[in-house]
Short mmCIF file of C-alpha atoms in Angstrom, two decimals:
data_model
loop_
_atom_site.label_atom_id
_atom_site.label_comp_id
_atom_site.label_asym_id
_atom_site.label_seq_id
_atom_site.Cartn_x
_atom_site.Cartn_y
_atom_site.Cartn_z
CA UNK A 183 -16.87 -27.20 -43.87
CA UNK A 184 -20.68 -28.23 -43.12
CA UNK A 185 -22.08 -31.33 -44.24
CA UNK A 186 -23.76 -29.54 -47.00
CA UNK A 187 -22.11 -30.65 -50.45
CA UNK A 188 -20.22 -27.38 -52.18
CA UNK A 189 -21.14 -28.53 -56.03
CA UNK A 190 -20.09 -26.58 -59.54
CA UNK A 191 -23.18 -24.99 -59.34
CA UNK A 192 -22.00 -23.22 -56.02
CA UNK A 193 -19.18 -22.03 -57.45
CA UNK A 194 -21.16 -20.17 -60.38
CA UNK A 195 -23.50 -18.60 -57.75
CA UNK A 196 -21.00 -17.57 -55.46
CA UNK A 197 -21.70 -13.65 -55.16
CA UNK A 198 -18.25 -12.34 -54.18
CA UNK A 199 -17.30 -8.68 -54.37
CA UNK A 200 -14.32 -7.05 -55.94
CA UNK A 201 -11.13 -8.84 -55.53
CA UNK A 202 -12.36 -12.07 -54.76
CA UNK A 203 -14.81 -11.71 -58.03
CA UNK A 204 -14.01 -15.10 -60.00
CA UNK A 205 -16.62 -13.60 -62.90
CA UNK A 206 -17.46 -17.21 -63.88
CA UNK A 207 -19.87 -18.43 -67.15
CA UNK A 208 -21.01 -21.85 -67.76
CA UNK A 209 -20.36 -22.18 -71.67
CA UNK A 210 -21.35 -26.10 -71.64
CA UNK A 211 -21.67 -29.21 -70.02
CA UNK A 212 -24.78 -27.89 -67.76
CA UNK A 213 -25.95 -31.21 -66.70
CA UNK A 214 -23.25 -31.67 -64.81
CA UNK A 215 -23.43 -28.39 -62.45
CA UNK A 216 -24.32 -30.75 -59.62
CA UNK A 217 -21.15 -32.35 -59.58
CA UNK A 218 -19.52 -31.77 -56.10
CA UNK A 219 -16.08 -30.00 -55.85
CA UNK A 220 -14.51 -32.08 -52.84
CA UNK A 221 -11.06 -31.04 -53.08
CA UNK A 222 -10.53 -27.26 -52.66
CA UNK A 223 -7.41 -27.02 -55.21
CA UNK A 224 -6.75 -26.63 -59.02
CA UNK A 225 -4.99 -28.83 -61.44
CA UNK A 226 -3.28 -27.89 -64.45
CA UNK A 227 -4.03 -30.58 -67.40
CA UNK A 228 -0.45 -30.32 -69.31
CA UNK A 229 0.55 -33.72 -68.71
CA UNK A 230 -3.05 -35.89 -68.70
CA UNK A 231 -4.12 -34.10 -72.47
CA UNK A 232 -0.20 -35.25 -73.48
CA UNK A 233 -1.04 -38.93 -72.68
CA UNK A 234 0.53 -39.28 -68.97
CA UNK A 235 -2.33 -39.72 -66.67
CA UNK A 236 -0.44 -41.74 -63.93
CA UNK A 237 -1.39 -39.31 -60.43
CA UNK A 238 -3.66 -37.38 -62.27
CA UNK A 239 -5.97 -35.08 -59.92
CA UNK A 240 -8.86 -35.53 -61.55
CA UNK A 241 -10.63 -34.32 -58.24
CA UNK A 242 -9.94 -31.29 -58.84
CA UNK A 243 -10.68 -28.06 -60.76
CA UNK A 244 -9.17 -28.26 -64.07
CA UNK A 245 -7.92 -24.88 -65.09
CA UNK A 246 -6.82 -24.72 -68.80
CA UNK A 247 -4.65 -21.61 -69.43
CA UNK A 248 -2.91 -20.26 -72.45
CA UNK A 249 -0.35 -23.19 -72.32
CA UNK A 250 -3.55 -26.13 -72.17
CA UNK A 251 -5.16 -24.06 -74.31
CA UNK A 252 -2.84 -23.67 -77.63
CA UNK A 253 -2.59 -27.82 -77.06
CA UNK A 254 -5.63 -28.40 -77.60
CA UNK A 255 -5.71 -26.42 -80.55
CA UNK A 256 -2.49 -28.39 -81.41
CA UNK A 257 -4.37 -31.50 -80.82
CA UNK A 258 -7.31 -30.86 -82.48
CA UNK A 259 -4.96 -29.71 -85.88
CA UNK A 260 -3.61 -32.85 -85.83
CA UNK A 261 -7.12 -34.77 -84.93
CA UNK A 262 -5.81 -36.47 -82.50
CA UNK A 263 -8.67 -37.32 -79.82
CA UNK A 264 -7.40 -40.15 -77.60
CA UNK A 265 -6.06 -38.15 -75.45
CA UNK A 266 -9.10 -36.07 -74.56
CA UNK A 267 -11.58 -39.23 -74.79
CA UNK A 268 -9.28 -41.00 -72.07
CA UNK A 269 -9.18 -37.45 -69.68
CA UNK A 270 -13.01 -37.45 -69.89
CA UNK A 271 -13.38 -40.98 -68.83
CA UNK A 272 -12.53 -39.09 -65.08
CA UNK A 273 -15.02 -38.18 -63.33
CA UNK A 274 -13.87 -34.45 -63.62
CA UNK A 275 -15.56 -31.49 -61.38
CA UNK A 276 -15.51 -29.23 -63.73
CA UNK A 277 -12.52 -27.14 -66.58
CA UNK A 278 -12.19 -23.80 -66.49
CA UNK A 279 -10.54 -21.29 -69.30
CA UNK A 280 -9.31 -18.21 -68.03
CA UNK A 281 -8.67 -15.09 -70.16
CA UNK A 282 -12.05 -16.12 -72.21
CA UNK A 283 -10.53 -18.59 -73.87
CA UNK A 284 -12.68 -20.93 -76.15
CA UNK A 285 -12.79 -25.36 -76.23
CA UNK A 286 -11.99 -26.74 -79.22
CA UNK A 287 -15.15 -28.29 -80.89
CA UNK A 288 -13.99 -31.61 -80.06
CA UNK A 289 -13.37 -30.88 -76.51
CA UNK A 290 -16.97 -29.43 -76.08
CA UNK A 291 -18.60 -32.44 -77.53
CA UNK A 292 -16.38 -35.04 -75.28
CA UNK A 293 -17.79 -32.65 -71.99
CA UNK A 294 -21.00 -32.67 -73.58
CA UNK A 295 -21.44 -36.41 -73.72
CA UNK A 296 -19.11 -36.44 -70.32
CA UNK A 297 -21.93 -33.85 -68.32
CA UNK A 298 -18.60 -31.80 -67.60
CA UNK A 299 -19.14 -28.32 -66.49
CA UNK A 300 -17.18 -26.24 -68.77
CA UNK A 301 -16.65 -22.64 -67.36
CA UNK A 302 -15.12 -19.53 -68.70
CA UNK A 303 -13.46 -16.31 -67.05
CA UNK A 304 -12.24 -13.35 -68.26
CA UNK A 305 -9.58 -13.64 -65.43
CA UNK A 306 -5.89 -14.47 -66.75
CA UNK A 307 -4.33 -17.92 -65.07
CA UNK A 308 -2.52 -16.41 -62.11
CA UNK A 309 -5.11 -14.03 -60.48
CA UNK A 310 -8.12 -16.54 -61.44
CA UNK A 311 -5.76 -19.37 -59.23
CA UNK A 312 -5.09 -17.25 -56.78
CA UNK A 313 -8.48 -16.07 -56.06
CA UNK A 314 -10.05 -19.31 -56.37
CA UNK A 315 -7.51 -20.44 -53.89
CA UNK A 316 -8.51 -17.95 -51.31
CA UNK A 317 -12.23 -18.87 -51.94
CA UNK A 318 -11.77 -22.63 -51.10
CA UNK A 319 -9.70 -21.76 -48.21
CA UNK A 320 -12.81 -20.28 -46.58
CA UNK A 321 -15.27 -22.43 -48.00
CA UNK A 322 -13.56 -25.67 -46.98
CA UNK A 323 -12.18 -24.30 -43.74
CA UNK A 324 -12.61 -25.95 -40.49
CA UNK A 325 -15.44 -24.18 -38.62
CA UNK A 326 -17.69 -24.25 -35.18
CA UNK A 327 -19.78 -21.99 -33.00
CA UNK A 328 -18.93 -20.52 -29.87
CA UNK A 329 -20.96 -18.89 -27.27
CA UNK A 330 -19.53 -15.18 -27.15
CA UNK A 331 -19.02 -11.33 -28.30
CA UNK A 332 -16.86 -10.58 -30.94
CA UNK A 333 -15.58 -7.21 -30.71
CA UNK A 334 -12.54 -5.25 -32.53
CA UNK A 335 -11.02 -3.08 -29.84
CA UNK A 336 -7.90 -0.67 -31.33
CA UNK A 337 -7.69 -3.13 -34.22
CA UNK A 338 -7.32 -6.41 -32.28
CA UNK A 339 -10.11 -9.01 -32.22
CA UNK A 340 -11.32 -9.72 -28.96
CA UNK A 341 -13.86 -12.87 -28.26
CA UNK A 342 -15.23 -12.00 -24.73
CA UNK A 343 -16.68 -15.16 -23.49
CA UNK A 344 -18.06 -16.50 -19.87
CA UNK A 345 -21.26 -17.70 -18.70
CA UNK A 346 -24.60 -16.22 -19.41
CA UNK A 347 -25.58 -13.13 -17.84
CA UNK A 348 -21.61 -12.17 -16.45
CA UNK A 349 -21.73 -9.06 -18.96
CA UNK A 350 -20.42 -9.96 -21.92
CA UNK A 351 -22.67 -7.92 -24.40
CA UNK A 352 -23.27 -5.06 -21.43
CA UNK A 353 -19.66 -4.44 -22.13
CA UNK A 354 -19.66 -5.20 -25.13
CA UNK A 355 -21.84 -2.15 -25.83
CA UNK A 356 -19.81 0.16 -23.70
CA UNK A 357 -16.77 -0.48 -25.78
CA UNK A 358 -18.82 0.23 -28.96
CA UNK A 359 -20.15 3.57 -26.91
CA UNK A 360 -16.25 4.35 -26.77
CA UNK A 361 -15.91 4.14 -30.56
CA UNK A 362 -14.78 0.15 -30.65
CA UNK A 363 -16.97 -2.04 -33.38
CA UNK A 364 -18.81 -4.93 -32.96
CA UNK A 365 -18.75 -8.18 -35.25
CA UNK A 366 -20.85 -10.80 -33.50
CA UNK A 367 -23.20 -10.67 -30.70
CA UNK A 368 -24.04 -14.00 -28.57
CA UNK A 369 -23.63 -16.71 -31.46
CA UNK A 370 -19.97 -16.53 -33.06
CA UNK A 371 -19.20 -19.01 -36.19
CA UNK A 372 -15.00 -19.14 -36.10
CA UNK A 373 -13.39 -20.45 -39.03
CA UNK A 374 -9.59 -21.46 -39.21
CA UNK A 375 -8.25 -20.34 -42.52
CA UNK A 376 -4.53 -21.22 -44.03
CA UNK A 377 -4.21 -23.45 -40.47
CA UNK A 378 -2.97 -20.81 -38.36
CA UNK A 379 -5.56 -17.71 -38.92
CA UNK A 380 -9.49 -17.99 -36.55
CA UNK A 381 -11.93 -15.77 -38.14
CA UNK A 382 -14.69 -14.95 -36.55
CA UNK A 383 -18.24 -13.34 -37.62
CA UNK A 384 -21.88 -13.47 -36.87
CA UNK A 385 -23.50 -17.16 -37.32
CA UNK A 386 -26.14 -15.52 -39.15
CA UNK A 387 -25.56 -12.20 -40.91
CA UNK A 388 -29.04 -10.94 -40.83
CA UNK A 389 -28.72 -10.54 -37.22
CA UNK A 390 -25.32 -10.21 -36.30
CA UNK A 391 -25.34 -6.73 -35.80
CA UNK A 392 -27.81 -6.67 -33.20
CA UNK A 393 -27.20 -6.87 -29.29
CA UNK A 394 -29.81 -8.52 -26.68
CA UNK A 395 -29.05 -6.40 -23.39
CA UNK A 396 -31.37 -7.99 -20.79
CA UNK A 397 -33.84 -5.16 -19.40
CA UNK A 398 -33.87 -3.51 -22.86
CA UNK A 399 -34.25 -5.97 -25.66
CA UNK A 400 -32.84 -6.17 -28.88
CA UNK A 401 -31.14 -2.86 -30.59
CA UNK A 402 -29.82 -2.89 -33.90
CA UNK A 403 -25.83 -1.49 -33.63
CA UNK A 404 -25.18 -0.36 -37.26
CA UNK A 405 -28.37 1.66 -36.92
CA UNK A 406 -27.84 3.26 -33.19
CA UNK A 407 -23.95 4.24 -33.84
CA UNK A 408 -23.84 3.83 -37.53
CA UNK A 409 -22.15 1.66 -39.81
CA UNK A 410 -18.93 2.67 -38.70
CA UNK A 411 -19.79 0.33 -35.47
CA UNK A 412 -19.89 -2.50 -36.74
CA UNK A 413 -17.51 -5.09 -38.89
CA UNK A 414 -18.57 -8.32 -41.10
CA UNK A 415 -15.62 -10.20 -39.49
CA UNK A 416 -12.54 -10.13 -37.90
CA UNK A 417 -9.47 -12.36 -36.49
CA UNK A 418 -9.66 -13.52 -33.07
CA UNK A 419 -6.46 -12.40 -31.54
CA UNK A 420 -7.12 -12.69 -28.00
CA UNK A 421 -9.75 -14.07 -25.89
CA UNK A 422 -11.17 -12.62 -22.84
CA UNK A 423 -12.68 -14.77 -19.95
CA UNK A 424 -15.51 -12.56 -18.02
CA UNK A 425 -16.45 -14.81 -14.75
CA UNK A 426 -17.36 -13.93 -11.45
CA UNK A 427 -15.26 -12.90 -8.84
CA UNK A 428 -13.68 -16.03 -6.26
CA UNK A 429 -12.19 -14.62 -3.19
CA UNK A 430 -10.96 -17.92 -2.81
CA UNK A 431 -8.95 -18.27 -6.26
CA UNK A 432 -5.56 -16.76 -7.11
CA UNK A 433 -5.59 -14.81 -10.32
CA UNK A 434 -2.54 -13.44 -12.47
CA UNK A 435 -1.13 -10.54 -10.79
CA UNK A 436 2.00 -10.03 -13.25
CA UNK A 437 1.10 -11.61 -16.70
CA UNK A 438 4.67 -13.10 -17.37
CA UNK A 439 2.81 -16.92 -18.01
CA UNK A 440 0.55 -16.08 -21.22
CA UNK A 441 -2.21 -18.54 -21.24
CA UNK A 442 -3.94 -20.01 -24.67
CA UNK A 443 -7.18 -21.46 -25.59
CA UNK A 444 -7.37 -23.96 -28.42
CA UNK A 445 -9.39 -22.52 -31.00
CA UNK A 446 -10.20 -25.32 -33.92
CA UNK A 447 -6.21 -26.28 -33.23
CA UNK A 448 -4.86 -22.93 -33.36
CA UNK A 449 -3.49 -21.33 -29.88
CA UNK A 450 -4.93 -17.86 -28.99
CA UNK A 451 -3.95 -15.73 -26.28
CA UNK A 452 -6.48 -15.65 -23.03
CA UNK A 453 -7.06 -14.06 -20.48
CA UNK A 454 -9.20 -14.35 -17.73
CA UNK A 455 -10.90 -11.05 -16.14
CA UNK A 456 -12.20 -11.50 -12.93
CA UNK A 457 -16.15 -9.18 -12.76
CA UNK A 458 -17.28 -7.94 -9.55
CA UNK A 459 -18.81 -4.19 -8.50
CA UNK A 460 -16.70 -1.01 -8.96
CA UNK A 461 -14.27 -2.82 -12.05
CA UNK A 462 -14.39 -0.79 -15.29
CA UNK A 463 -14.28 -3.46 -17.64
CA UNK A 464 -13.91 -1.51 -21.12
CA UNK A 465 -11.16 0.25 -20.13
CA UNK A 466 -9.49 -2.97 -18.36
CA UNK A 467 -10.24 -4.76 -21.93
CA UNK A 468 -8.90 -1.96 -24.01
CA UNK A 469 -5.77 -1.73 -21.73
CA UNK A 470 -5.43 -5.78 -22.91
CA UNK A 471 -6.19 -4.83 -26.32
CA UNK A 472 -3.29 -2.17 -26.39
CA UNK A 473 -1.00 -4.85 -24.49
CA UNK A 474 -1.61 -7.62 -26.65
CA UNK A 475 -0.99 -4.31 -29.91
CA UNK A 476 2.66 -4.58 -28.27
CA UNK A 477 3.44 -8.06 -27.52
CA UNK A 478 3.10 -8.32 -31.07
CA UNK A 479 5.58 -5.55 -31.72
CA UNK A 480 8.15 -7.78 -29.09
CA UNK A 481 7.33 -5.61 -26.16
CA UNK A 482 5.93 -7.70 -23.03
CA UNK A 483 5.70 -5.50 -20.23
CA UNK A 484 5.23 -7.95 -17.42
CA UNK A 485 8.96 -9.83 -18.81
CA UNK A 486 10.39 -6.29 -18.55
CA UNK A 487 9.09 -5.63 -15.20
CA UNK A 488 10.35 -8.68 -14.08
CA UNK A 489 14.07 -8.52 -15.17
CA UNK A 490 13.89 -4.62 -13.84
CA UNK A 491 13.16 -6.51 -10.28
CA UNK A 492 15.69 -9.18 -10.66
CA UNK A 493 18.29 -6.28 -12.20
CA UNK A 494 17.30 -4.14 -8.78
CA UNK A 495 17.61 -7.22 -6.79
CA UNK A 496 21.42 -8.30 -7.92
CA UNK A 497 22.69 -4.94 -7.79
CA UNK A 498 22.29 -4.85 -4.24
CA UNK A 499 19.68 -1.88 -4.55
CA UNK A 500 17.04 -3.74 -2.38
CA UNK A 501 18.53 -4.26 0.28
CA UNK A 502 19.74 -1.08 0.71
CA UNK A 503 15.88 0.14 0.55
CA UNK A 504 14.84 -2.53 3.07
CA UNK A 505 17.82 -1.83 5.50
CA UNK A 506 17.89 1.93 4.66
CA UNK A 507 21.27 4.01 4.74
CA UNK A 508 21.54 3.61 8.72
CA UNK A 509 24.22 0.92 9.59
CA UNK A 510 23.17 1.08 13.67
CA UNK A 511 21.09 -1.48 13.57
#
């Protein structure tokens, strides 16, 4: 996450469409909005509003569902407050009440005097968790910048990096020509999500979706091929090296070593691509898109290929091609 403190208030403006919708409401406590949520998890507030506060996460998101809910109408029957006096001597982010539930009066007035958010959703206790969830996993998730193209080539995400000026957005825009979409152009924020997923988009997503090809300018993707060019983000699920061509360096003939790049601790596949005159790069890219599409469905063509040789080689077959069926030599 950036240095930038993610607060309550945050939260409330977050403008997320359909599933990830968390259709929050501040409903009290609005003096605290500023409070910063540093822990991206949820707590459930059974066992602090019985008394037992020994490892209580009070760092977190308290989520009060049916359950919290019907004690603290239980508690407030009884008028029994010590319990809810004592949790609001944390310094609590903020509560939340799914399914539109409502605070007891007593509970308001101790988050009132506490400046704790109170929030309200119309969401029931499972989705609302699981959706917030999936919000502070890419809120909170580790994230950089790379220097690159971000393309999506027969549904794989391919970062095609290398130095300035080797072709990375020339081919880029020949792969979109061919009916591939772009995500990110020059300037690629990645984001690891759940510790084993890189997602990568456009650093800024005003301009994103536009391409600076050196002897044109800047064009605008979505509005050249349409909006069917383009994607918001995408997974980075193999990463292509453009550099120039060395006569004097030895590069992978048969593929059976895969190499990785570390990618905010996560290994993804690379490649390196060797650029000179006369090499069709799109179709050389999409051919590594497709063979990464089956290395993922346990196919590796170069490990086949090899164990066909060694097979050919042990039965005895090569040798009879190299000698030939004439024994008068």
């Amino acid at each position: 996450m950036s240095d930038k403190k993610f607060t309550v208030l945050d939260l409330l403006e977050l403008d997320l469409p359909g599933h990830d919708a968390l259709e929050l409401r501040c409903i009290g406590g609005r003096r605290g909005l500023p409070r910063e949520i540093s822990i991206p998890d949820i707590n459930r507030p059974g066992l602090a509003l019985s008394g037992f506060f020994d490892a209580f996460a009070f760092k977190r998101v308290q989520l009060f569902g049916r359950g919290e809910a019907a004690y603290l109408q239980k508690l407030h029957d009884e008028n029994k407050n010590d319990n809810l006096k004592a949790l609001f001597s944390y310094k609590i982010p903020c509560c939340v009440f799914s399914n539109n539930r409502e605070p007891t009066q007593e509970f308001f007035q101790l988050a009132e005097e506490a400046c704790c958010p109170l929030l309200q959703t119309s969401l029931d206790t499972t989705d609302f968790s699981t959706r917030l969830i999936r919000v502070f996993s890419n809120i909170f998730a580790p994230k950089k910048t790379v220097h690159g193209v971000l393309v999506e080539v027969y549904g794989v995400g391919i970062l095609l990096t290398g130095h300035s000026g080797v072709g990375k957005s020339e081919t880029a825009l020949e792969l979109v020509e061919r009916g591939h979409r772009l995500v990110a152009d020059d300037i690629v924020e990645v984001r690891c999500v759940n510790g084993n997923v890189v997602l990568g988009r456009g650093a800024n997503a005003l301009i994103s979706h536009h391409m600076e090809i050196r002897g044109l300018g800047i064009i605008n993707v979505s509005q050249l091929y349409g909006v069917g060019a383009i994607r918001d983000q995408k997974e980075i699920q193999l990463v292509v090296q453009l550099e120039e061509w060395d006569s004097g360096k030895v590069y992978d003939r048969l593929g059976v070593d895969q190499k990785y790049m570390d990618i905010l601790g996560v290994k993804v596949p690379a490649i390196d691509i060797p650029v000179r005159p006369g090499r069709n790069l799109p179709i050389i890219i999409e051919a590594a898109a497709m063979n990464e599409r089956l290395k993922k469905m346990g196919v590796n063509s170069a490990k086949e290929f090899n164990q066909n040789v060694l097979k050919w080689i042990e039965n005895g077959e090569a040798q009879s091609a190299f000698y030939g069926n004439d024994d008068s030599y």
